[in-house]
CSV table of C-alpha atoms in Angstrom, one decimal:
chain,number,residue,atom,x,y,z
Q,8,UNK,CA,9.4,-19.3,4.3
Q,9,UNK,CA,13.0,-19.0,3.2
Q,10,UNK,CA,15.1,-16.2,4.7
Q,11,UNK,CA,18.2,-14.9,3.0
Q,12,UNK,CA,19.8,-12.1,5.0
Q,13,UNK,CA,23.4,-11.5,4.1
Q,14,UNK,CA,25.1,-9.5,6.8
Q,15,UNK,CA,22.2,-9.5,9.2
Q,16,UNK,CA,20.9,-11.7,12.0
Q,17,UNK,CA,17.2,-11.4,11.4
Q,18,UNK,CA,14.9,-9.9,8.8
Q,19,UNK,CA,13.9,-7.2,11.2
Q,20,UNK,CA,17.6,-6.2,11.6
Q,21,UNK,CA,18.0,-6.2,7.8
Q,22,UNK,CA,15.1,-3.8,7.3
Q,23,UNK,CA,16.1,-1.6,10.3
Q,24,UNK,CA,19.7,-1.5,9.4
Q,25,UNK,CA,19.1,-0.5,5.8
Q,26,UNK,CA,16.5,2.1,6.7
Q,27,UNK,CA,19.2,4.1,8.5
Q,28,UNK,CA,21.6,3.9,5.6
Q,29,UNK,CA,19.3,3.9,2.5
Q,30,UNK,CA,15.7,4.5,1.4
Q,31,UNK,CA,13.1,1.8,1.8
Q,32,UNK,CA,14.1,-1.6,0.4
Q,33,UNK,CA,13.0,-2.4,-3.1
Q,34,UNK,CA,10.4,-5.3,-3.0
Q,35,UNK,CA,10.9,-7.8,-5.8
Q,36,UNK,CA,8.6,-10.7,-6.5
Q,37,UNK,CA,10.5,-13.5,-8.4
Q,38,UNK,CA,8.2,-16.1,-9.9
Q,39,UNK,CA,10.5,-18.9,-10.8
Q,40,UNK,CA,10.2,-22.7,-10.3
Q,41,UNK,CA,13.8,-23.7,-11.2
Q,42,UNK,CA,15.9,-23.7,-8.1
Q,43,UNK,CA,19.1,-23.1,-10.0
Q,44,UNK,CA,17.8,-19.8,-11.5
Q,45,UNK,CA,16.3,-18.7,-8.2
Q,46,UNK,CA,19.7,-19.2,-6.5
Q,47,UNK,CA,21.5,-17.3,-9.3
Q,48,UNK,CA,19.1,-14.4,-9.0
Q,49,UNK,CA,19.6,-14.3,-5.2
Q,50,UNK,CA,23.4,-14.3,-5.7
Q,51,UNK,CA,23.2,-11.6,-8.3
Q,52,UNK,CA,21.0,-9.4,-6.1
Q,53,UNK,CA,23.2,-9.9,-3.1
Q,54,UNK,CA,26.2,-8.4,-4.9
Q,55,UNK,CA,24.5,-5.1,-5.8
Q,56,UNK,CA,24.7,-2.1,-3.4
Q,57,UNK,CA,21.1,-1.2,-2.4
Q,58,UNK,CA,18.6,-2.9,0.0
Q,59,UNK,CA,15.9,-5.2,-1.3
Q,60,UNK,CA,13.4,-7.6,-0.1
Q,61,UNK,CA,12.9,-10.6,-2.4
Q,62,UNK,CA,9.7,-12.6,-2.4
Q,63,UNK,CA,9.7,-15.9,-4.2
Q,64,UNK,CA,6.8,-17.8,-5.8
Q,65,UNK,CA,7.6,-21.2,-7.1
Q,66,UNK,CA,4.6,-21.4,-9.5
Q,67,UNK,CA,1.9,-19.2,-11.1
Q,68,UNK,CA,-0.8,-20.1,-8.6
Q,69,UNK,CA,1.4,-19.1,-5.6
Q,70,UNK,CA,2.4,-15.9,-7.4
Q,71,UNK,CA,-1.3,-14.9,-7.8
Q,72,UNK,CA,-2.0,-15.7,-4.2
Q,73,UNK,CA,0.9,-13.6,-3.1
Q,74,UNK,CA,-0.1,-10.7,-5.3
Q,75,UNK,CA,-3.7,-10.9,-3.9
Q,76,UNK,CA,-2.2,-10.4,-0.4
Q,77,UNK,CA,-2.5,-6.7,0.6
Q,78,UNK,CA,0.5,-7.0,2.8
Q,79,UNK,CA,2.8,-7.8,-0.1
Q,80,UNK,CA,4.3,-4.6,-1.5
Q,81,UNK,CA,5.9,-5.4,-4.8
Q,82,UNK,CA,7.9,-2.7,-6.7
Q,83,UNK,CA,8.9,-5.2,-9.5
Q,84,UNK,CA,7.8,-8.6,-10.7
Q,85,UNK,CA,10.2,-10.9,-12.5
Q,86,UNK,CA,8.2,-13.7,-14.1
Q,87,UNK,CA,9.3,-16.9,-15.8
Q,88,UNK,CA,6.9,-18.3,-18.4
Q,89,UNK,CA,7.4,-22.0,-17.9
Q,90,UNK,CA,5.8,-22.6,-14.5
Q,91,UNK,CA,3.8,-25.4,-13.0
Q,92,UNK,CA,0.1,-25.1,-12.1
Q,93,UNK,CA,-0.4,-21.7,-13.8
Q,94,UNK,CA,2.0,-20.6,-16.5
Q,95,UNK,CA,3.6,-17.2,-16.7
Q,96,UNK,CA,1.1,-16.3,-19.5
Q,97,UNK,CA,-1.7,-17.4,-17.2
Q,98,UNK,CA,-0.4,-15.1,-14.5
Q,99,UNK,CA,-0.4,-12.3,-17.0
Q,100,UNK,CA,-3.9,-13.1,-18.1
Q,101,UNK,CA,-5.2,-13.0,-14.5
Q,102,UNK,CA,-3.1,-10.2,-12.9
Q,103,UNK,CA,-2.9,-6.6,-14.2
Q,104,UNK,CA,-1.2,-3.7,-12.6
Q,105,UNK,CA,-0.3,-0.3,-14.1
Q,106,UNK,CA,1.8,0.5,-11.1
Q,107,UNK,CA,4.1,-2.6,-10.9
Q,108,UNK,CA,6.4,-3.4,-13.8
Q,109,UNK,CA,6.2,-7.1,-14.8
Q,110,UNK,CA,9.3,-8.3,-16.6
Q,111,UNK,CA,9.1,-11.7,-18.2
Q,112,UNK,CA,12.5,-13.4,-17.7
Q,113,UNK,CA,12.3,-16.6,-19.7
Q,114,UNK,CA,14.5,-19.1,-21.4
Q,115,UNK,CA,12.0,-19.1,-24.3
Q,116,UNK,CA,13.3,-17.6,-27.6
Q,117,UNK,CA,9.9,-18.0,-29.3
Q,118,UNK,CA,8.7,-14.8,-30.8
Q,119,UNK,CA,5.1,-15.9,-30.1
Q,120,UNK,CA,5.9,-16.1,-26.4
Q,121,UNK,CA,7.3,-12.6,-26.4
Q,122,UNK,CA,4.3,-11.2,-28.4
Q,123,UNK,CA,1.8,-12.9,-26.1
Q,124,UNK,CA,3.5,-11.8,-23.0
Q,125,UNK,CA,3.6,-8.2,-24.1
Q,126,UNK,CA,0.1,-8.3,-25.4
Q,127,UNK,CA,-1.1,-9.6,-22.0
Q,128,UNK,CA,0.5,-6.7,-20.1
Q,129,UNK,CA,4.2,-7.6,-19.5
Q,130,UNK,CA,6.3,-4.4,-19.3
Q,131,UNK,CA,9.3,-6.1,-20.9
Q,132,UNK,CA,10.4,-9.5,-22.2
Q,133,UNK,CA,14.0,-10.6,-21.5
Q,134,UNK,CA,15.3,-13.9,-22.7
Q,135,UNK,CA,17.4,-15.6,-20.0
Q,136,UNK,CA,21.0,-15.7,-21.1
Q,137,UNK,CA,22.9,-19.0,-20.9
Q,138,UNK,CA,26.2,-17.3,-20.1
Q,139,UNK,CA,26.6,-16.6,-16.4
Q,140,UNK,CA,28.1,-13.1,-16.9
Q,141,UNK,CA,25.3,-12.2,-19.3
Q,142,UNK,CA,22.7,-13.6,-16.8
Q,143,UNK,CA,24.2,-11.5,-14.0
Q,144,UNK,CA,24.1,-8.4,-16.2
Q,145,UNK,CA,20.6,-9.0,-17.3
Q,146,UNK,CA,19.2,-9.3,-13.8
Q,147,UNK,CA,21.0,-6.2,-12.6
Q,148,UNK,CA,19.8,-4.3,-15.7
Q,149,UNK,CA,16.2,-5.3,-15.1
Q,150,UNK,CA,16.2,-4.1,-11.5
Q,151,UNK,CA,18.0,-0.8,-12.3
Q,152,UNK,CA,15.8,-0.1,-15.3
Q,153,UNK,CA,12.5,-0.8,-13.6
Q,154,UNK,CA,13.0,0.3,-10.0
Q,155,UNK,CA,15.8,2.9,-10.6
Q,156,UNK,CA,18.4,1.5,-8.3
Q,157,UNK,CA,20.4,-1.6,-7.7
Q,158,UNK,CA,19.5,-4.0,-4.9
Q,159,UNK,CA,21.7,-5.5,-2.1
Q,160,UNK,CA,21.5,-7.4,1.2
Q,161,UNK,CA,18.0,-8.6,1.8
Q,162,UNK,CA,15.3,-10.8,3.0
Q,163,UNK,CA,13.9,-13.5,0.8
Q,164,UNK,CA,10.5,-15.1,1.4
Q,165,UNK,CA,8.9,-18.0,-0.4
């Protein structure tokens, strides 16, 4: 498990501290195998002003295992398509939720990938921008759009 707690000593402190200042943290499941993109998403989320808890799955199989865990409470799933073991499309084929938005955040510009993802139940398809500023804006826009508030300071588990 990886813990990322800006401004707090422990994950318990992070949740306890934020509960006094803000509503319950937003729980985000990031399904991403590329460490660089994972780090960028973590950095982007840490700059926004609301509490979150980020769970990280490094492949589709791990994502499905995490989603099957009744203790994982996800408010949003951000899903890459090009994953080892089980692809993002494979995750969409196997996991369906009407309550949790699933945003595909992929480098693929193929229209067929977009169409398949949406047909399999993705809530939205966002192509990963190459530009750092655009990437930052895209991540924040996804979170604000689908959970209604921006995230900040958090716990990351993988």
